[in-house]
Short mmCIF file of C-alpha atoms and ligand atoms in Angstrom, two decimals:
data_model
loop_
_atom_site.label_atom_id
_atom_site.label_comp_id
_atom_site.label_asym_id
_atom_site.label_seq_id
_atom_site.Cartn_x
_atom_site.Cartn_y
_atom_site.Cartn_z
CA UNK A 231 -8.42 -65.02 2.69
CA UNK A 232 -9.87 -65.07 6.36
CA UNK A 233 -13.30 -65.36 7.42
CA UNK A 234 -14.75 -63.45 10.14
CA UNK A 235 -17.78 -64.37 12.30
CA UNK A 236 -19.60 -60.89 13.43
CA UNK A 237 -22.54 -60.50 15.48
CA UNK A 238 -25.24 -58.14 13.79
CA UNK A 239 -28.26 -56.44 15.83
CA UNK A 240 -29.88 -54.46 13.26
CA UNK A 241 -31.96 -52.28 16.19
CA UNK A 242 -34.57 -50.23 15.66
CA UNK A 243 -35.54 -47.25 13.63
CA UNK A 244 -33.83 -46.80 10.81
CA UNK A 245 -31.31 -49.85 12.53
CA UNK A 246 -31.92 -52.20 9.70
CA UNK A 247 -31.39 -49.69 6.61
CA UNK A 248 -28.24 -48.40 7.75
CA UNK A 249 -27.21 -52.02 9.24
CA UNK A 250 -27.81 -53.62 5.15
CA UNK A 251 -26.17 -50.19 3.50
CA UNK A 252 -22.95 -51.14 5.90
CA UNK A 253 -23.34 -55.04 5.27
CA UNK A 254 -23.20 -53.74 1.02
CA UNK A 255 -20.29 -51.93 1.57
CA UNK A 256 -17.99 -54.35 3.61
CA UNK A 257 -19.40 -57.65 0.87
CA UNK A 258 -17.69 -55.30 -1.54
CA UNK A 259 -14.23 -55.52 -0.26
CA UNK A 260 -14.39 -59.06 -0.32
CA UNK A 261 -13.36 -59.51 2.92
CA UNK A 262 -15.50 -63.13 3.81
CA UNK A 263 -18.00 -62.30 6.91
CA UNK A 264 -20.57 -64.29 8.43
CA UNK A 265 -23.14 -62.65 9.98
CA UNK A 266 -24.87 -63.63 12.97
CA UNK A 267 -28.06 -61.26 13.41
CA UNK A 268 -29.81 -60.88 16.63
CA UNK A 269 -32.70 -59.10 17.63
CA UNK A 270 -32.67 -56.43 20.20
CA UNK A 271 -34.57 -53.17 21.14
CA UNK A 272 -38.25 -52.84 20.40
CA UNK A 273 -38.80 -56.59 19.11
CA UNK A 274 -36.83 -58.50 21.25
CA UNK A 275 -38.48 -56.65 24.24
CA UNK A 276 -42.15 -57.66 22.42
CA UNK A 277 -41.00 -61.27 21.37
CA UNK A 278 -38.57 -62.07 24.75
CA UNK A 279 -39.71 -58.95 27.31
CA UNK A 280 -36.24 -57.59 27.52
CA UNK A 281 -34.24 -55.54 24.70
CA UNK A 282 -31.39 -57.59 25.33
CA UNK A 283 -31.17 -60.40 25.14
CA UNK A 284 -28.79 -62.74 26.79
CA UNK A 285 -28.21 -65.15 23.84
CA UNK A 286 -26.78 -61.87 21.89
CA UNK A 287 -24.90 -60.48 24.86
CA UNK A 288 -23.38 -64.45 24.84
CA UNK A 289 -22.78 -64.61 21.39
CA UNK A 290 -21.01 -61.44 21.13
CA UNK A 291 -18.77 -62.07 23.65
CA UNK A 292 -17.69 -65.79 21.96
CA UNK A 293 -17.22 -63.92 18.42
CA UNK A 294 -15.73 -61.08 19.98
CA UNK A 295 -17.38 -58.50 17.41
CA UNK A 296 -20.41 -57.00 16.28
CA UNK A 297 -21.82 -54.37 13.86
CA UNK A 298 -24.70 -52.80 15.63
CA UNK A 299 -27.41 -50.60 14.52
CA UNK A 300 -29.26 -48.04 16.96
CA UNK A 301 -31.93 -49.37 19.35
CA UNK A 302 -34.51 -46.66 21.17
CA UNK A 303 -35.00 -46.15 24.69
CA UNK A 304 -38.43 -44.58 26.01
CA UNK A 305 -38.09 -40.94 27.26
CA UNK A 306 -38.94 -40.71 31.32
CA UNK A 307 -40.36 -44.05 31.68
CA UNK A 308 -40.34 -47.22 30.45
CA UNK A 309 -37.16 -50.12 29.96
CA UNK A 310 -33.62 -48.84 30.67
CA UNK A 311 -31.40 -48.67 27.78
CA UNK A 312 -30.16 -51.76 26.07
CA UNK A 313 -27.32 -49.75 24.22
CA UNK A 314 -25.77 -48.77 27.32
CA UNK A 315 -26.78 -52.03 29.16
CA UNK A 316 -24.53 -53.90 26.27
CA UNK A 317 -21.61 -51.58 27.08
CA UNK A 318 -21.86 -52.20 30.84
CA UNK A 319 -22.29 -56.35 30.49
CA UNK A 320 -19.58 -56.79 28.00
CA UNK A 321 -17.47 -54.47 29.54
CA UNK A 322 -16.74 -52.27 26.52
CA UNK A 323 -15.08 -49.48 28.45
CA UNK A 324 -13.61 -47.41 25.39
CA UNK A 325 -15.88 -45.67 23.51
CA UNK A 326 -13.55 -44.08 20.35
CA UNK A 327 -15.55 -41.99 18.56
CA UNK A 328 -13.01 -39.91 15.63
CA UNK A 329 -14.83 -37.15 14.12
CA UNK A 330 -13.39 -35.71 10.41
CA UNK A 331 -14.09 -33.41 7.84
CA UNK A 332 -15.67 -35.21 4.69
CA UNK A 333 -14.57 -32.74 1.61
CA UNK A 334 -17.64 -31.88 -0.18
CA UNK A 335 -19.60 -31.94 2.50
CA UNK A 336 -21.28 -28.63 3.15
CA UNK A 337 -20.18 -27.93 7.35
CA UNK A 338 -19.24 -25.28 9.76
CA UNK A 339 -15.41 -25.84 9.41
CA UNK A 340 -13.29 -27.65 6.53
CA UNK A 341 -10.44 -29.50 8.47
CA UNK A 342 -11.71 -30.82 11.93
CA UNK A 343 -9.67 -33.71 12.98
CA UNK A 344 -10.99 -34.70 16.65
CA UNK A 345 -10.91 -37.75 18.57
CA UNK A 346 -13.51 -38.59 21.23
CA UNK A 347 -12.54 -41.10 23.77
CA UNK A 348 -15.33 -41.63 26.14
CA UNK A 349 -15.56 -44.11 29.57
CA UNK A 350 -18.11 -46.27 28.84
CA UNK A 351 -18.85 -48.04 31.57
CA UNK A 352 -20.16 -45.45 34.66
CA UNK A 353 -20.86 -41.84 35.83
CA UNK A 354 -24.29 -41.30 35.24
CA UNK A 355 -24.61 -43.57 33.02
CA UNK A 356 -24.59 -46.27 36.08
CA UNK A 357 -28.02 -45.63 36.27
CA UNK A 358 -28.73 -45.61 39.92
CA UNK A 359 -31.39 -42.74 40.52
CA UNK A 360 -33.65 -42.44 44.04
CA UNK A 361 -36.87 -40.90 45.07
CA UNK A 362 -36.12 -39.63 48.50
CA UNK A 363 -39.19 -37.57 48.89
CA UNK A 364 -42.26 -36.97 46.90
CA UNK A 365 -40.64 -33.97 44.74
CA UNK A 366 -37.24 -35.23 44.91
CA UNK A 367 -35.00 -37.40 42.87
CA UNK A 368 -31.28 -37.87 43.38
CA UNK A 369 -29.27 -39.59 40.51
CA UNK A 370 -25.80 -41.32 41.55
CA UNK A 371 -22.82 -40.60 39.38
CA UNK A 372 -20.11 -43.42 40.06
CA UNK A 373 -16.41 -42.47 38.86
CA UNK A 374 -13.84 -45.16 40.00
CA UNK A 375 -10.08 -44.85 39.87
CA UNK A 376 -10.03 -48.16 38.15
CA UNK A 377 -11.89 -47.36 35.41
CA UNK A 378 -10.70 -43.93 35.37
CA UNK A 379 -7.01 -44.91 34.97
CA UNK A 380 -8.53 -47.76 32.43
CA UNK A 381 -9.69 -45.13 29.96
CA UNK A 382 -7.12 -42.16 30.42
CA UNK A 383 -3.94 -44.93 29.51
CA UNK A 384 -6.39 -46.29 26.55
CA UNK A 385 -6.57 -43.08 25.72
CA UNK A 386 -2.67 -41.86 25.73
CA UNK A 387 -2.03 -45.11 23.97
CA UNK A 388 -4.34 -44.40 21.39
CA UNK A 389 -2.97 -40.77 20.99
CA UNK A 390 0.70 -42.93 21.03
CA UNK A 391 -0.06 -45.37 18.05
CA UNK A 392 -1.61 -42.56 16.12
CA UNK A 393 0.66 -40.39 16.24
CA UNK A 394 -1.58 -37.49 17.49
CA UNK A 395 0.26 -34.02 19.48
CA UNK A 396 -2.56 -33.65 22.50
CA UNK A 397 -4.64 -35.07 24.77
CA UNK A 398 -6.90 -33.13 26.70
CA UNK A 399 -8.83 -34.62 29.81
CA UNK A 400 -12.51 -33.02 29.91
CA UNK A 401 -14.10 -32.18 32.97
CA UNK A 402 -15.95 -30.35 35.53
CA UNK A 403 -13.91 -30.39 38.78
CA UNK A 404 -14.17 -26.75 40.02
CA UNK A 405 -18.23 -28.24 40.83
CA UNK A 406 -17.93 -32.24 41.19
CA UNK A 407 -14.55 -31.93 43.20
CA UNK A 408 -14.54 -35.24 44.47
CA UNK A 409 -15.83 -37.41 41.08
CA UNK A 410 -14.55 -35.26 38.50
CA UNK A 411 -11.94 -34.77 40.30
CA UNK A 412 -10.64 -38.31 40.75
CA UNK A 413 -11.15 -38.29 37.16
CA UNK A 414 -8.56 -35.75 36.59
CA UNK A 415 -5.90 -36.96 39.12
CA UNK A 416 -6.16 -40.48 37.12
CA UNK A 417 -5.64 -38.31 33.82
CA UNK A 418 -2.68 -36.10 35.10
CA UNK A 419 -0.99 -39.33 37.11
CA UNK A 420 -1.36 -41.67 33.25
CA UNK A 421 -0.21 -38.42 31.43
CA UNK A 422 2.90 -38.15 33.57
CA UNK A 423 4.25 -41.44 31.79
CA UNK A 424 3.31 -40.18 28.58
CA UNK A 425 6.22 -37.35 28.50
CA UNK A 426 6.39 -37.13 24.67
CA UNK A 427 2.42 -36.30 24.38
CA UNK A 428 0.83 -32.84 25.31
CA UNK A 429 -1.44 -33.01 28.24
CA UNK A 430 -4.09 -30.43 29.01
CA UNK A 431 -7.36 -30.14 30.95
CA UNK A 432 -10.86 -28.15 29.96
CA UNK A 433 -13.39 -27.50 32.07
CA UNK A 434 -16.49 -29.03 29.41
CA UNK A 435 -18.99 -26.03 29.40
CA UNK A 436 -15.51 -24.05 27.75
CA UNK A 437 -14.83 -26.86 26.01
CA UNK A 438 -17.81 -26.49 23.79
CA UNK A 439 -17.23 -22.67 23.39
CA UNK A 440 -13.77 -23.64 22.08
CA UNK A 441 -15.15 -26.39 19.68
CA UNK A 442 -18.01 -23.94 18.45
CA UNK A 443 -15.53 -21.28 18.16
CA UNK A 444 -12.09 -23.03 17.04
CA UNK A 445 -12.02 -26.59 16.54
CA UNK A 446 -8.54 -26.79 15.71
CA UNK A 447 -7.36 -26.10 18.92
CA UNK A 448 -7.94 -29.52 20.39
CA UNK A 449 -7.01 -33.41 19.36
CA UNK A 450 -7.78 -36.15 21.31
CA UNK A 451 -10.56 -35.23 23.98
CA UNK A 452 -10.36 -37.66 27.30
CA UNK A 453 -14.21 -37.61 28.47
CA UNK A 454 -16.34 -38.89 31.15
CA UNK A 455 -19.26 -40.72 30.05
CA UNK A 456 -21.62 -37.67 30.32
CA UNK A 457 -19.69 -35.04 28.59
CA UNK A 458 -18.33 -37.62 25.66
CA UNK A 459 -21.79 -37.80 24.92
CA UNK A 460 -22.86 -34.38 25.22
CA UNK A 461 -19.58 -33.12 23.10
CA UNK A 462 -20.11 -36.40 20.70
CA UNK A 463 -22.84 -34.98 19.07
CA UNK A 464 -21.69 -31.22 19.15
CA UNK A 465 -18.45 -32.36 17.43
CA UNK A 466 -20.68 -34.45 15.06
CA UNK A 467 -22.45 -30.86 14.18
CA UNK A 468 -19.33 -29.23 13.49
CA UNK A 469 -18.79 -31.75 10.61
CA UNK A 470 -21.99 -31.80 9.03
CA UNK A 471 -24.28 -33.57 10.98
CA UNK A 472 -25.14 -36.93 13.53
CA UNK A 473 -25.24 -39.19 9.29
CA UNK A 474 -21.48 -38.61 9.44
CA UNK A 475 -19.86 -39.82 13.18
CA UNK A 476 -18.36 -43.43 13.53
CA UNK A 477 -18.20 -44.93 16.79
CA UNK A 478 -16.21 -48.24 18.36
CA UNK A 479 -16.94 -49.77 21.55
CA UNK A 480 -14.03 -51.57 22.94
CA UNK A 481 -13.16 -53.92 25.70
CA UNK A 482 -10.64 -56.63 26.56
CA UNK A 483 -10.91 -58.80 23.30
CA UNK A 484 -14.82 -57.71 22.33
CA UNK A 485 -15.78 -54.83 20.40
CA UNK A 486 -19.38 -53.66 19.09
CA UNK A 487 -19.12 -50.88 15.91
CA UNK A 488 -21.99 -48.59 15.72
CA UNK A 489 -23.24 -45.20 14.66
CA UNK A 490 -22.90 -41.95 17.52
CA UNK A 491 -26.48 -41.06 16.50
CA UNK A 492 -29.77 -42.44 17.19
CA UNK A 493 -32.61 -44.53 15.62
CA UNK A 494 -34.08 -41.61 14.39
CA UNK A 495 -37.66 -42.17 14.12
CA UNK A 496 -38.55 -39.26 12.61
CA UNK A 497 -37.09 -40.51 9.08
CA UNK A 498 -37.39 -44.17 9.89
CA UNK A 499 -38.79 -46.56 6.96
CA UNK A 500 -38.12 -44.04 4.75
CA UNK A 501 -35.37 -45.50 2.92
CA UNK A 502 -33.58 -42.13 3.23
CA UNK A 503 -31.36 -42.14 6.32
CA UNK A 504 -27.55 -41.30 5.81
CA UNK A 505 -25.73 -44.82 6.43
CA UNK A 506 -22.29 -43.23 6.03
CA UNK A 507 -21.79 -43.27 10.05
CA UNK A 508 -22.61 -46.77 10.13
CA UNK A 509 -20.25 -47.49 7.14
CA UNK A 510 -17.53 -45.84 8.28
CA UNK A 511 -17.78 -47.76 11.89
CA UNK A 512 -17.58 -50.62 9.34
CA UNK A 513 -14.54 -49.36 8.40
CA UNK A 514 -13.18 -49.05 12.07
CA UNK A 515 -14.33 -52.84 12.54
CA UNK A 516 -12.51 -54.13 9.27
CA UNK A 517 -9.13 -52.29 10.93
CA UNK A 518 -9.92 -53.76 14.04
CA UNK A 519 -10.11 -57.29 12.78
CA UNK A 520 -6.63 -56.66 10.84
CA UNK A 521 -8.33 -55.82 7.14
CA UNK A 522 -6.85 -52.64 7.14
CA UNK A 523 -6.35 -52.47 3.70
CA UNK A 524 -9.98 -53.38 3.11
CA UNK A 525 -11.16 -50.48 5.48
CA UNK A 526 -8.82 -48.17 3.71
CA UNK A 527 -10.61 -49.07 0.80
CA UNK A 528 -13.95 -48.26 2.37
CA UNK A 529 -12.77 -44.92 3.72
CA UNK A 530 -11.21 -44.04 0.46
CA UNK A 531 -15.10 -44.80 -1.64
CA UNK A 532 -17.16 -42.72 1.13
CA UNK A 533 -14.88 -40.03 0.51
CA UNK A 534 -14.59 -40.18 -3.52
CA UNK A 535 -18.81 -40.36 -3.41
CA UNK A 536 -18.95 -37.04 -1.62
CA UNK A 537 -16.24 -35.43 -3.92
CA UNK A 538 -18.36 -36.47 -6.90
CA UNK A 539 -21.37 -35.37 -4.56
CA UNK A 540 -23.93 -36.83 -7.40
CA UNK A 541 -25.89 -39.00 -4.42
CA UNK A 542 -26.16 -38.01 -1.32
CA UNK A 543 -28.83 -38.12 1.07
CA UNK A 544 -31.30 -35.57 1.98
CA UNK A 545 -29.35 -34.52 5.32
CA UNK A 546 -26.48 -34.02 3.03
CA UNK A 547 -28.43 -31.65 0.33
CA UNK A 548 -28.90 -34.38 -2.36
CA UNK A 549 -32.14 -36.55 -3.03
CA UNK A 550 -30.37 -40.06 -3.05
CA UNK A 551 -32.24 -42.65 -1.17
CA UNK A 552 -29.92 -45.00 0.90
CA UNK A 553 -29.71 -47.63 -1.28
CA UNK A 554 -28.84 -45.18 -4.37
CA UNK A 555 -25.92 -43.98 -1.82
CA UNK A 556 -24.96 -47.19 -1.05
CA UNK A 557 -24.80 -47.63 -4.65
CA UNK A 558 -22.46 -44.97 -5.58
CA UNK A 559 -19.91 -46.11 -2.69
CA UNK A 560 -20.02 -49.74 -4.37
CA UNK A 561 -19.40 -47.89 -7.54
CA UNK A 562 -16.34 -46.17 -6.38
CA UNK A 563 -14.47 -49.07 -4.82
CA UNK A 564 -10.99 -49.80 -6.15
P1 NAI B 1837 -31.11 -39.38 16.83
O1 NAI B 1837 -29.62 -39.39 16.78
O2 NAI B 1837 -31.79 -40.63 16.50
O3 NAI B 1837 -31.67 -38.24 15.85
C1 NAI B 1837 -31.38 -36.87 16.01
C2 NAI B 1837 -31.65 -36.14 14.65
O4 NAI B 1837 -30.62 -36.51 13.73
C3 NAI B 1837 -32.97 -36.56 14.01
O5 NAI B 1837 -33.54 -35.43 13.37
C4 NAI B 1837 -32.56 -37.60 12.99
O6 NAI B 1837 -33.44 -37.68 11.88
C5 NAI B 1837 -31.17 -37.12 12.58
N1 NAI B 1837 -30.32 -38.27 12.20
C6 NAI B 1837 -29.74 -39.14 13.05
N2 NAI B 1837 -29.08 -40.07 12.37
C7 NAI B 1837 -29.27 -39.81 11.06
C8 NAI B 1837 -28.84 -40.44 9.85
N3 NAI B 1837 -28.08 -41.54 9.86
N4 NAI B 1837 -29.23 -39.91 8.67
C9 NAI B 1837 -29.98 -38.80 8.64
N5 NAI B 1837 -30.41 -38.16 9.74
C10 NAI B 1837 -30.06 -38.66 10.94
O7 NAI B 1837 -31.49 -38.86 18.29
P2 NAI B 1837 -32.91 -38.87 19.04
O8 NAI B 1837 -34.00 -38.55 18.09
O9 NAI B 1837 -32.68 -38.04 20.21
O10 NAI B 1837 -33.08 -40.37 19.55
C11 NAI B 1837 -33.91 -41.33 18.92
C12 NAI B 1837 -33.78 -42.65 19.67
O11 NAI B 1837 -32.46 -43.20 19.50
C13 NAI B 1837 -34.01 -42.54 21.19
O12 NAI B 1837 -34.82 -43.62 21.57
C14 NAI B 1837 -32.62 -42.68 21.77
O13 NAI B 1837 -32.64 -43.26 23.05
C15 NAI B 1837 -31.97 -43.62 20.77
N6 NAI B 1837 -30.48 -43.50 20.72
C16 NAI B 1837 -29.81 -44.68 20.56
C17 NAI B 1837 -28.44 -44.67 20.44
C18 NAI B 1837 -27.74 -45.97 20.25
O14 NAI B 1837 -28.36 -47.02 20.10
N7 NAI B 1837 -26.40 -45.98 20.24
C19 NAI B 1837 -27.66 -43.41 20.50
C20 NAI B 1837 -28.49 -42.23 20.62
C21 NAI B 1837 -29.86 -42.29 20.74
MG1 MG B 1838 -25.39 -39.88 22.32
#
């Protein structure tokens, strides 16, 4: 059997629960990992003064993978955001973020089958904001045609492989004519060599009346950084909540698996957060890394431990603790 070398950065909040629930799960399939753990957020930026550190950003890049928990960034003040600084340094310009139904779990709609892909790597996101008086504040959002064209052809071949009927580029044009709009001529100019996909194009406000309203009439969802975010957790919602939504961030031969929500203080250390997000980006990483059999196998024990529904977490209705969840997936491994 193989052995894989994986970066972990357990992050902050409830990081390092979810990160050990995920490390269970995947030492169940037997697949052979070592783990490499870093520190980054809150105590790196204590122990080192930034919350990233280069030696992780290094060591990531020479394993070429890594499980990563969430890591806080201060509200309105305070150090820029190590999550999206990892993105931009390693160049992880996909962000594919699936969001399904679990059957048992109680949610707005029973069969949502979405796919988020997100640019990872600008817009907004960039960073680049300006006082240029006392009472104002511009904010830069950067859309190149390189990346542009980057994520709309990852995207089409993604919707290719998987054998998916639409792709729909997301957008806000009719306003941001000139960024959004480069945007979408990348989108329709990829889409025209993808003949045998659907292509369409949504403005994003309507976007999220259609997703509230009908989920079912999209598939694969093309987004600029902004919106992917915005509709990441919307779509999340529509499922059941932020415990359930798997995310990969890929570039050219690196890849970082994490969670689409947050560190969640607000239940952190509480030994109650919902690591099935987490696990299921384990899931993604073990396909990624060729073990698809093994992340099958993980997919297939989430779902069986919300048919049985006997412990789930509190977000979820039950009054499992995370370990007692973790548990039950173990338990229902084949
Ligand atoms: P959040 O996603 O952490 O939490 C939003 C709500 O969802 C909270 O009520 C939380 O308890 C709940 N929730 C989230 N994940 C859960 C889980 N696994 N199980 C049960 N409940 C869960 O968003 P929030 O509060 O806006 O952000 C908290 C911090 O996380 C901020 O510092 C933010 O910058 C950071 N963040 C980091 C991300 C990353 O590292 N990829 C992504 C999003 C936010
Ligand atoms: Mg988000």
């Amino acid at each position: 059997m193989a052995g894989y070398t994986v970066v972990v950065l357990p992050g902050d909040g409830i990081g390092p629960e979810i990160v050990d629930a995920t490390r269970t799960v995947l030492a169940a399939t037997g697949v052979e990992i070592e783990w490499k753990p870093f520190e980054v957020g809150i105590a790196a930026m204590e122990m080192t003064g930034t919350p990233l550190p280069d030696e992780a950003v290094e060591e990531i890049r020479r394993c070429g993978v890594a499980l990563k928990g969430p890591i806080t960034t201060p509200v309105g003040s305070g150090f820029a955001s190590a999550t999206v600084a990892l993105r931009q340094r390693l160049d992880l310009y996909a962000n594919l973020r699936p969001v399904r139904s679990i059957p048992g779990v109680p949610a707005r709609y029973p069969a949502v089958d979405l796919v988020i892909i997100r640019e990872n790597t600008e817009d907004l996101y960039a960073g680049v904001e300006h006082w240029i008086d006392d009472d104002t504040v511009i904010a830069v959002k950067r859309i190149t045609r390189q990346a542009s064209q980057r994520i709309a052809r990852f995207a089409f071949d993604y919707a290719t492989r998987h054998h998916r009927r639409q792709v729909t580029a997301v957008h806000k044009a009719n306003i941001l004519k000139m960024s959004d709009g480069l945007f979408l001529q990348c989108a329709r100019e990829v889409a025209g060599q993808y003949p045998h996909l659907k292509y369409s194009e949504r403005i994003v406000d309507a976007l999220c009346l259609d997703l509230v309203l009908d989920p079912g009439r999209h598939d694969v969802l093309l987004c600029p950084n902004l919106y992917g975010d915005i509709v990441s957790d919307l779509a999340a919602g529509l499922v059941g909540g932020l415990g359930l939504a798997p995310a990969a961030n890929i570039g050219d031969g690196v890849a970082v698996f994490e969670a689409v929500h947050g560190s969640a203080p607000d239940i952190a250390g509480k030994g109650i957060a919902n690591p099935t997000a987490l696990i299921l980006a384990g899931a993604m990483m073990l396909a990624y890394l060729g073990e698809t059999e093994a992340a099958a196998r993980v997919e297939k024990a989430v779902l069986e431990t919300y048919r049985q529904g006997k412990a789930l977490t509190p977000d979820m209705g039950g009054t499992a603790t995370t370990r007692e969840f973790t548990r039950a997936i173990v338990a229902c491994m084949d």
